[in-house]
Structures are given as structure tokens and as C-alpha cells.
Amino acid sequence: MVETLFFDLDNTLLDFNRAERAAIAKTLESFHIAPEPSVLKRYSELNLAQWKLLEQGKITRDQVKLRRFRLLFAELNVDVPAKEAAHTYETLHGQYRMYLVTNGTLSVQKGRLKSSGISRYFEDIFISEELGYNKPGREYFDCCFSRIPDFHKETAVIIGDSLTSDIQGG
């Protein structure tokens, strides 16, 4: 059984448009709604509009998470609870111990993480320059693994875009 997930940052997590399309497609499919390109595009538009309202202080983060689905489902004329869809959309968070692994430059990666707002989803972030070892070196992953309480390699998965620097390293 998988308990721990490691995510590479560059070209894995930071392709937000692709990640959004995949997540919303899976969410819609779980409610038997076909993820047609026009529906995915409309969700993206509605989602962006809600985040703009948040930036303007007109709605809260919790409202963003529900309104984007309420509006979409109203337009599609489907009866799906927005709260259920929001929960499905965010299923990974809280069900797995999630960590971030990256070879990027410390200052650049810290800036990307800050601007993306995704740090809060990870229990720890392992930046090679900060650890003193480069990914995919054994020392890099041994250092990461040693910082994780009750870590078992056989229950971990590394998700990345490179077989040589992400997958084989772990």
C-alpha cells in the first residue's frame, strides 16, 4: 500500500494548466459528466474568475472552492453537490504523506514555491542545494528519507518527469 508520495517540482507540479485539466477531468468523470474540452475550458474560466474575486477580497478561499463548481454545474444543468465535487477535486491532500523533491537552485525554487502557494500541501520540501546533495544521487534520497518519521521505502512513490533524475534516483 502506498503511504508516501514524492513530487518533482519543475515540469511535474508547476504545469498548472495541465494539472488543472487532469484534476477537473477526473472529478467530472467521477460524477458521470463527460470532460469535454469546452467544459474543461469553462471550468478554468470560472475558476480563474473566483480566484480574482478572492484577490479583490470579495469572497473567501472556501467560497472559491465551492463557487467554481456551483457555477459550472448550474451552467451544465446537472445536480451535483459542489461540496462533494470540491472534496473529490482535492482528494490527494490529507490522504498521503506528500513531499517535494527538486534539484533547482535554492533561491529560485523558494520563489516559485512562494508564488505558487503549494508549499502548504507538503510535509517537507527537499531542495538539493539546501541538502548539499544532488538528485538522483543516493545521498540525496537517503537524506530525504532520513528526515521522514516512520519512513518505509516500499510504501513510497516518486512522481516526476525524468526517469533518470526522479524515478531511478529514489
PDB file of C-alpha atoms in Angstrom:
ATOM      1  CA  MET A   1       0.000   0.000   0.000  1.00  0.00           C
ATOM      2  CA  VAL A   2       1.358   3.426  -0.933  1.00  0.00           C
ATOM      3  CA  GLU A   3       1.672   5.819   2.007  1.00  0.00           C
ATOM      4  CA  THR A   4       4.217   8.377   0.864  1.00  0.00           C
ATOM      5  CA  LEU A   5       4.439  10.411  -2.328  1.00  0.00           C
ATOM      6  CA  PHE A   6       7.408  12.446  -3.564  1.00  0.00           C
ATOM      7  CA  PHE A   7       6.749  15.026  -6.265  1.00  0.00           C
ATOM      8  CA  ASP A   8       9.297  16.660  -8.514  1.00  0.00           C
ATOM      9  CA  LEU A   9       8.659  20.400  -8.850  1.00  0.00           C
ATOM     10  CA  ASP A  10       9.743  21.510 -12.338  1.00  0.00           C
ATOM     11  CA  ASN A  11       7.655  20.237 -15.257  1.00  0.00           C
ATOM     12  CA  THR A  12       5.747  17.963 -12.902  1.00  0.00           C
ATOM     13  CA  LEU A  13       3.855  20.140 -10.461  1.00  0.00           C
ATOM     14  CA  LEU A  14       4.327  23.539 -11.992  1.00  0.00           C
ATOM     15  CA  ASP A  15       2.443  22.842 -15.216  1.00  0.00           C
ATOM     16  CA  PHE A  16      -0.688  24.203 -13.569  1.00  0.00           C
ATOM     17  CA  ASN A  17      -2.903  24.255 -16.670  1.00  0.00           C
ATOM     18  CA  ARG A  18      -2.234  20.617 -17.417  1.00  0.00           C
ATOM     19  CA  ALA A  19      -2.649  19.640 -13.769  1.00  0.00           C
ATOM     20  CA  GLU A  20      -5.919  21.546 -13.538  1.00  0.00           C
ATOM     21  CA  ARG A  21      -7.282  19.900 -16.694  1.00  0.00           C
ATOM     22  CA  ALA A  22      -6.371  16.433 -15.412  1.00  0.00           C
ATOM     23  CA  ALA A  23      -7.851  17.024 -11.967  1.00  0.00           C
ATOM     24  CA  ILE A  24     -11.095  18.539 -13.215  1.00  0.00           C
ATOM     25  CA  ALA A  25     -11.462  15.820 -15.872  1.00  0.00           C
ATOM     26  CA  LYS A  26     -11.150  13.097 -13.231  1.00  0.00           C
ATOM     27  CA  THR A  27     -13.522  14.961 -10.934  1.00  0.00           C
ATOM     28  CA  LEU A  28     -16.150  15.339 -13.652  1.00  0.00           C
ATOM     29  CA  GLU A  29     -15.793  11.699 -14.693  1.00  0.00           C
ATOM     30  CA  SER A  30     -16.358  10.592 -11.102  1.00  0.00           C
ATOM     31  CA  PHE A  31     -19.773  12.324 -11.303  1.00  0.00           C
ATOM     32  CA  HIS A  32     -20.517  10.870 -14.762  1.00  0.00           C
ATOM     33  CA  ILE A  33     -20.008  14.194 -16.543  1.00  0.00           C
ATOM     34  CA  ALA A  34     -18.074  13.975 -19.803  1.00  0.00           C
ATOM     35  CA  PRO A  35     -14.933  16.130 -19.586  1.00  0.00           C
ATOM     36  CA  GLU A  36     -15.410  17.710 -22.994  1.00  0.00           C
ATOM     37  CA  PRO A  37     -12.798  20.333 -23.951  1.00  0.00           C
ATOM     38  CA  SER A  38     -15.435  23.085 -23.806  1.00  0.00           C
ATOM     39  CA  VAL A  39     -16.403  22.049 -20.249  1.00  0.00           C
ATOM     40  CA  LEU A  40     -12.764  21.964 -19.117  1.00  0.00           C
ATOM     41  CA  LYS A  41     -12.210  25.394 -20.658  1.00  0.00           C
ATOM     42  CA  ARG A  42     -15.296  26.793 -18.957  1.00  0.00           C
ATOM     43  CA  TYR A  43     -14.241  25.387 -15.570  1.00  0.00           C
ATOM     44  CA  SER A  44     -10.853  27.057 -15.996  1.00  0.00           C
ATOM     45  CA  GLU A  45     -12.528  30.390 -16.780  1.00  0.00           C
ATOM     46  CA  LEU A  46     -14.868  30.120 -13.797  1.00  0.00           C
ATOM     47  CA  ASN A  47     -12.043  29.027 -11.523  1.00  0.00           C
ATOM     48  CA  LEU A  48      -9.845  31.966 -12.566  1.00  0.00           C
ATOM     49  CA  ALA A  49     -12.724  34.392 -12.035  1.00  0.00           C
ATOM     50  CA  GLN A  50     -13.246  33.078  -8.496  1.00  0.00           C
ATOM     51  CA  TRP A  51      -9.569  33.487  -7.638  1.00  0.00           C
ATOM     52  CA  LYS A  52      -9.725  37.072  -8.949  1.00  0.00           C
ATOM     53  CA  LEU A  53     -12.664  37.723  -6.616  1.00  0.00           C
ATOM     54  CA  LEU A  54     -10.598  36.328  -3.746  1.00  0.00           C
ATOM     55  CA  GLU A  55      -7.719  38.650  -4.640  1.00  0.00           C
ATOM     56  CA  GLN A  56     -10.167  41.571  -4.535  1.00  0.00           C
ATOM     57  CA  GLY A  57     -11.362  40.496  -1.091  1.00  0.00           C
ATOM     58  CA  LYS A  58     -14.904  39.825  -2.327  1.00  0.00           C
ATOM     59  CA  ILE A  59     -15.030  36.128  -1.422  1.00  0.00           C
ATOM     60  CA  THR A  60     -13.114  33.717   0.796  1.00  0.00           C
ATOM     61  CA  ARG A  61     -10.854  30.813  -0.189  1.00  0.00           C
ATOM     62  CA  ASP A  62     -13.549  28.354   0.940  1.00  0.00           C
ATOM     63  CA  GLN A  63     -16.069  30.148  -1.263  1.00  0.00           C
ATOM     64  CA  VAL A  64     -13.693  29.856  -4.246  1.00  0.00           C
ATOM     65  CA  LYS A  65     -13.509  26.095  -3.789  1.00  0.00           C
ATOM     66  CA  LEU A  66     -17.307  25.723  -3.891  1.00  0.00           C
ATOM     67  CA  ARG A  67     -18.433  28.543  -6.212  1.00  0.00           C
ATOM     68  CA  ARG A  68     -16.385  27.349  -9.177  1.00  0.00           C
ATOM     69  CA  PHE A  69     -18.274  24.041  -9.078  1.00  0.00           C
ATOM     70  CA  ARG A  70     -21.680  25.558  -8.295  1.00  0.00           C
ATOM     71  CA  LEU A  71     -21.407  27.884 -11.262  1.00  0.00           C
ATOM     72  CA  LEU A  72     -20.173  25.164 -13.611  1.00  0.00           C
ATOM     73  CA  PHE A  73     -22.842  22.691 -12.578  1.00  0.00           C
ATOM     74  CA  ALA A  74     -25.556  25.335 -12.901  1.00  0.00           C
ATOM     75  CA  GLU A  75     -24.408  26.069 -16.465  1.00  0.00           C
ATOM     76  CA  LEU A  76     -24.317  22.341 -17.266  1.00  0.00           C
ATOM     77  CA  ASN A  77     -27.708  21.901 -15.607  1.00  0.00           C
ATOM     78  CA  VAL A  78     -26.505  18.954 -13.527  1.00  0.00           C
ATOM     79  CA  ASP A  79     -27.373  18.184  -9.939  1.00  0.00           C
ATOM     80  CA  VAL A  80     -24.043  17.512  -8.248  1.00  0.00           C
ATOM     81  CA  PRO A  81     -23.263  18.895  -4.795  1.00  0.00           C
ATOM     82  CA  ALA A  82     -20.443  21.426  -5.117  1.00  0.00           C
ATOM     83  CA  LYS A  83     -19.034  20.387  -1.758  1.00  0.00           C
ATOM     84  CA  GLU A  84     -18.712  16.777  -2.922  1.00  0.00           C
ATOM     85  CA  ALA A  85     -17.030  17.849  -6.156  1.00  0.00           C
ATOM     86  CA  ALA A  86     -14.610  20.121  -4.281  1.00  0.00           C
ATOM     87  CA  HIS A  87     -13.723  17.239  -1.970  1.00  0.00           C
ATOM     88  CA  THR A  88     -13.146  14.890  -4.897  1.00  0.00           C
ATOM     89  CA  TYR A  89     -11.004  17.515  -6.635  1.00  0.00           C
ATOM     90  CA  GLU A  90      -8.705  17.764  -3.614  1.00  0.00           C
ATOM     91  CA  THR A  91      -8.535  14.062  -2.708  1.00  0.00           C
ATOM     92  CA  LEU A  92      -4.770  13.652  -2.593  1.00  0.00           C
ATOM     93  CA  HIS A  93      -4.275  16.249   0.115  1.00  0.00           C
ATOM     94  CA  GLY A  94      -4.660  14.614   3.518  1.00  0.00           C
ATOM     95  CA  GLN A  95      -4.711  11.021   2.265  1.00  0.00           C
ATOM     96  CA  TYR A  96      -0.992  10.690   1.665  1.00  0.00           C
ATOM     97  CA  ARG A  97       2.173  11.995   3.240  1.00  0.00           C
ATOM     98  CA  MET A  98       3.421  14.273   0.471  1.00  0.00           C
ATOM     99  CA  TYR A  99       6.920  15.640  -0.039  1.00  0.00           C
ATOM    100  CA  LEU A 100       8.532  17.775  -2.704  1.00  0.00           C
ATOM    101  CA  VAL A 101      11.915  16.887  -4.248  1.00  0.00           C
ATOM    102  CA  THR A 102      13.821  19.228  -6.548  1.00  0.00           C
ATOM    103  CA  ASN A 103      17.288  19.854  -7.953  1.00  0.00           C
ATOM    104  CA  GLY A 104      16.602  23.520  -8.586  1.00  0.00           C
ATOM    105  CA  THR A 105      18.536  26.468  -7.250  1.00  0.00           C
ATOM    106  CA  LEU A 106      17.511  27.273  -3.676  1.00  0.00           C
ATOM    107  CA  SER A 107      16.556  30.925  -4.221  1.00  0.00           C
ATOM    108  CA  VAL A 108      14.698  30.203  -7.473  1.00  0.00           C
ATOM    109  CA  GLN A 109      12.746  27.259  -6.041  1.00  0.00           C
ATOM    110  CA  LYS A 110      11.852  29.169  -2.853  1.00  0.00           C
ATOM    111  CA  GLY A 111      10.483  31.972  -5.033  1.00  0.00           C
ATOM    112  CA  ARG A 112       8.481  29.577  -7.195  1.00  0.00           C
ATOM    113  CA  LEU A 113       7.067  27.829  -4.159  1.00  0.00           C
ATOM    114  CA  LYS A 114       6.088  31.110  -2.532  1.00  0.00           C
ATOM    115  CA  SER A 115       4.371  32.449  -5.644  1.00  0.00           C
ATOM    116  CA  SER A 116       2.594  29.158  -6.352  1.00  0.00           C
ATOM    117  CA  GLY A 117       1.249  28.761  -2.817  1.00  0.00           C
ATOM    118  CA  ILE A 118       1.652  24.970  -2.924  1.00  0.00           C
ATOM    119  CA  SER A 119       4.087  24.582  -0.012  1.00  0.00           C
ATOM    120  CA  ARG A 120       1.266  24.047   2.461  1.00  0.00           C
ATOM    121  CA  TYR A 121       0.382  20.742   0.791  1.00  0.00           C
ATOM    122  CA  PHE A 122       3.744  19.164   1.606  1.00  0.00           C
ATOM    123  CA  GLU A 123       5.082  17.864   4.886  1.00  0.00           C
ATOM    124  CA  ASP A 124       8.612  18.796   3.850  1.00  0.00           C
ATOM    125  CA  ILE A 125      10.419  20.191   0.824  1.00  0.00           C
ATOM    126  CA  PHE A 126      13.810  18.804  -0.182  1.00  0.00           C
ATOM    127  CA  ILE A 127      15.841  21.221  -2.330  1.00  0.00           C
ATOM    128  CA  SER A 128      19.170  19.726  -3.418  1.00  0.00           C
ATOM    129  CA  GLU A 129      21.199  22.904  -2.877  1.00  0.00           C
ATOM    130  CA  GLU A 130      19.875  23.123   0.679  1.00  0.00           C
ATOM    131  CA  LEU A 131      20.607  19.442   1.408  1.00  0.00           C
ATOM    132  CA  GLY A 132      24.087  19.503  -0.098  1.00  0.00           C
ATOM    133  CA  TYR A 133      23.399  16.591  -2.450  1.00  0.00           C
ATOM    134  CA  ASN A 134      22.034  16.439  -5.995  1.00  0.00           C
ATOM    135  CA  LYS A 135      19.092  14.388  -7.127  1.00  0.00           C
ATOM    136  CA  PRO A 136      19.239  11.499  -8.209  1.00  0.00           C
ATOM    137  CA  GLY A 137      22.221  10.694  -6.007  1.00  0.00           C
ATOM    138  CA  ARG A 138      21.763   8.039  -3.350  1.00  0.00           C
ATOM    139  CA  GLU A 139      22.941  10.572  -0.742  1.00  0.00           C
ATOM    140  CA  TYR A 140      20.181  12.987  -1.763  1.00  0.00           C
ATOM    141  CA  PHE A 141      17.417  10.436  -1.338  1.00  0.00           C
ATOM    142  CA  ASP A 142      18.984   8.924   1.804  1.00  0.00           C
ATOM    143  CA  CYS A 143      18.975  12.422   3.310  1.00  0.00           C
ATOM    144  CA  CYS A 144      15.309  12.918   2.334  1.00  0.00           C
ATOM    145  CA  PHE A 145      14.293   9.518   3.692  1.00  0.00           C
ATOM    146  CA  SER A 146      16.131  10.098   6.974  1.00  0.00           C
ATOM    147  CA  ARG A 147      14.086  13.237   7.656  1.00  0.00           C
ATOM    148  CA  ILE A 148      10.746  11.432   7.338  1.00  0.00           C
ATOM    149  CA  PRO A 149       9.371   9.829  10.508  1.00  0.00           C
ATOM    150  CA  ASP A 150       8.440   6.156  10.173  1.00  0.00           C
ATOM    151  CA  PHE A 151       9.509   6.049   6.513  1.00  0.00           C
ATOM    152  CA  HIS A 152       9.327   2.779   4.578  1.00  0.00           C
ATOM    153  CA  LYS A 153      10.771   2.806   1.049  1.00  0.00           C
ATOM    154  CA  GLU A 154       8.438   0.034  -0.128  1.00  0.00           C
ATOM    155  CA  THR A 155       5.379   2.230   0.522  1.00  0.00           C
ATOM    156  CA  ALA A 156       6.712   5.285  -1.328  1.00  0.00           C
ATOM    157  CA  VAL A 157       6.216   6.503  -4.898  1.00  0.00           C
ATOM    158  CA  ILE A 158       8.172   9.196  -6.717  1.00  0.00           C
ATOM    159  CA  ILE A 159       6.217  11.195  -9.297  1.00  0.00           C
ATOM    160  CA  GLY A 160       8.329  13.104 -11.787  1.00  0.00           C
ATOM    161  CA  ASP A 161       9.054  13.927 -15.402  1.00  0.00           C
ATOM    162  CA  SER A 162      12.504  12.322 -15.662  1.00  0.00           C
ATOM    163  CA  LEU A 163      13.327   8.645 -15.405  1.00  0.00           C
ATOM    164  CA  THR A 164      16.976   9.402 -14.659  1.00  0.00           C
ATOM    165  CA  SER A 165      16.725  12.239 -12.124  1.00  0.00           C
ATOM    166  CA  ASP A 166      13.409  11.435 -10.463  1.00  0.00           C
ATOM    167  CA  ILE A 167      12.295   7.825 -10.713  1.00  0.00           C
ATOM    168  CA  GLN A 168      15.585   5.877 -10.735  1.00  0.00           C
ATOM    169  CA  GLY A 169      17.058   8.073  -8.030  1.00  0.00           C
ATOM    170  CA  GLY A 170      14.592   7.041  -5.385  1.00  0.00           C
TER     171      GLY A 170
END
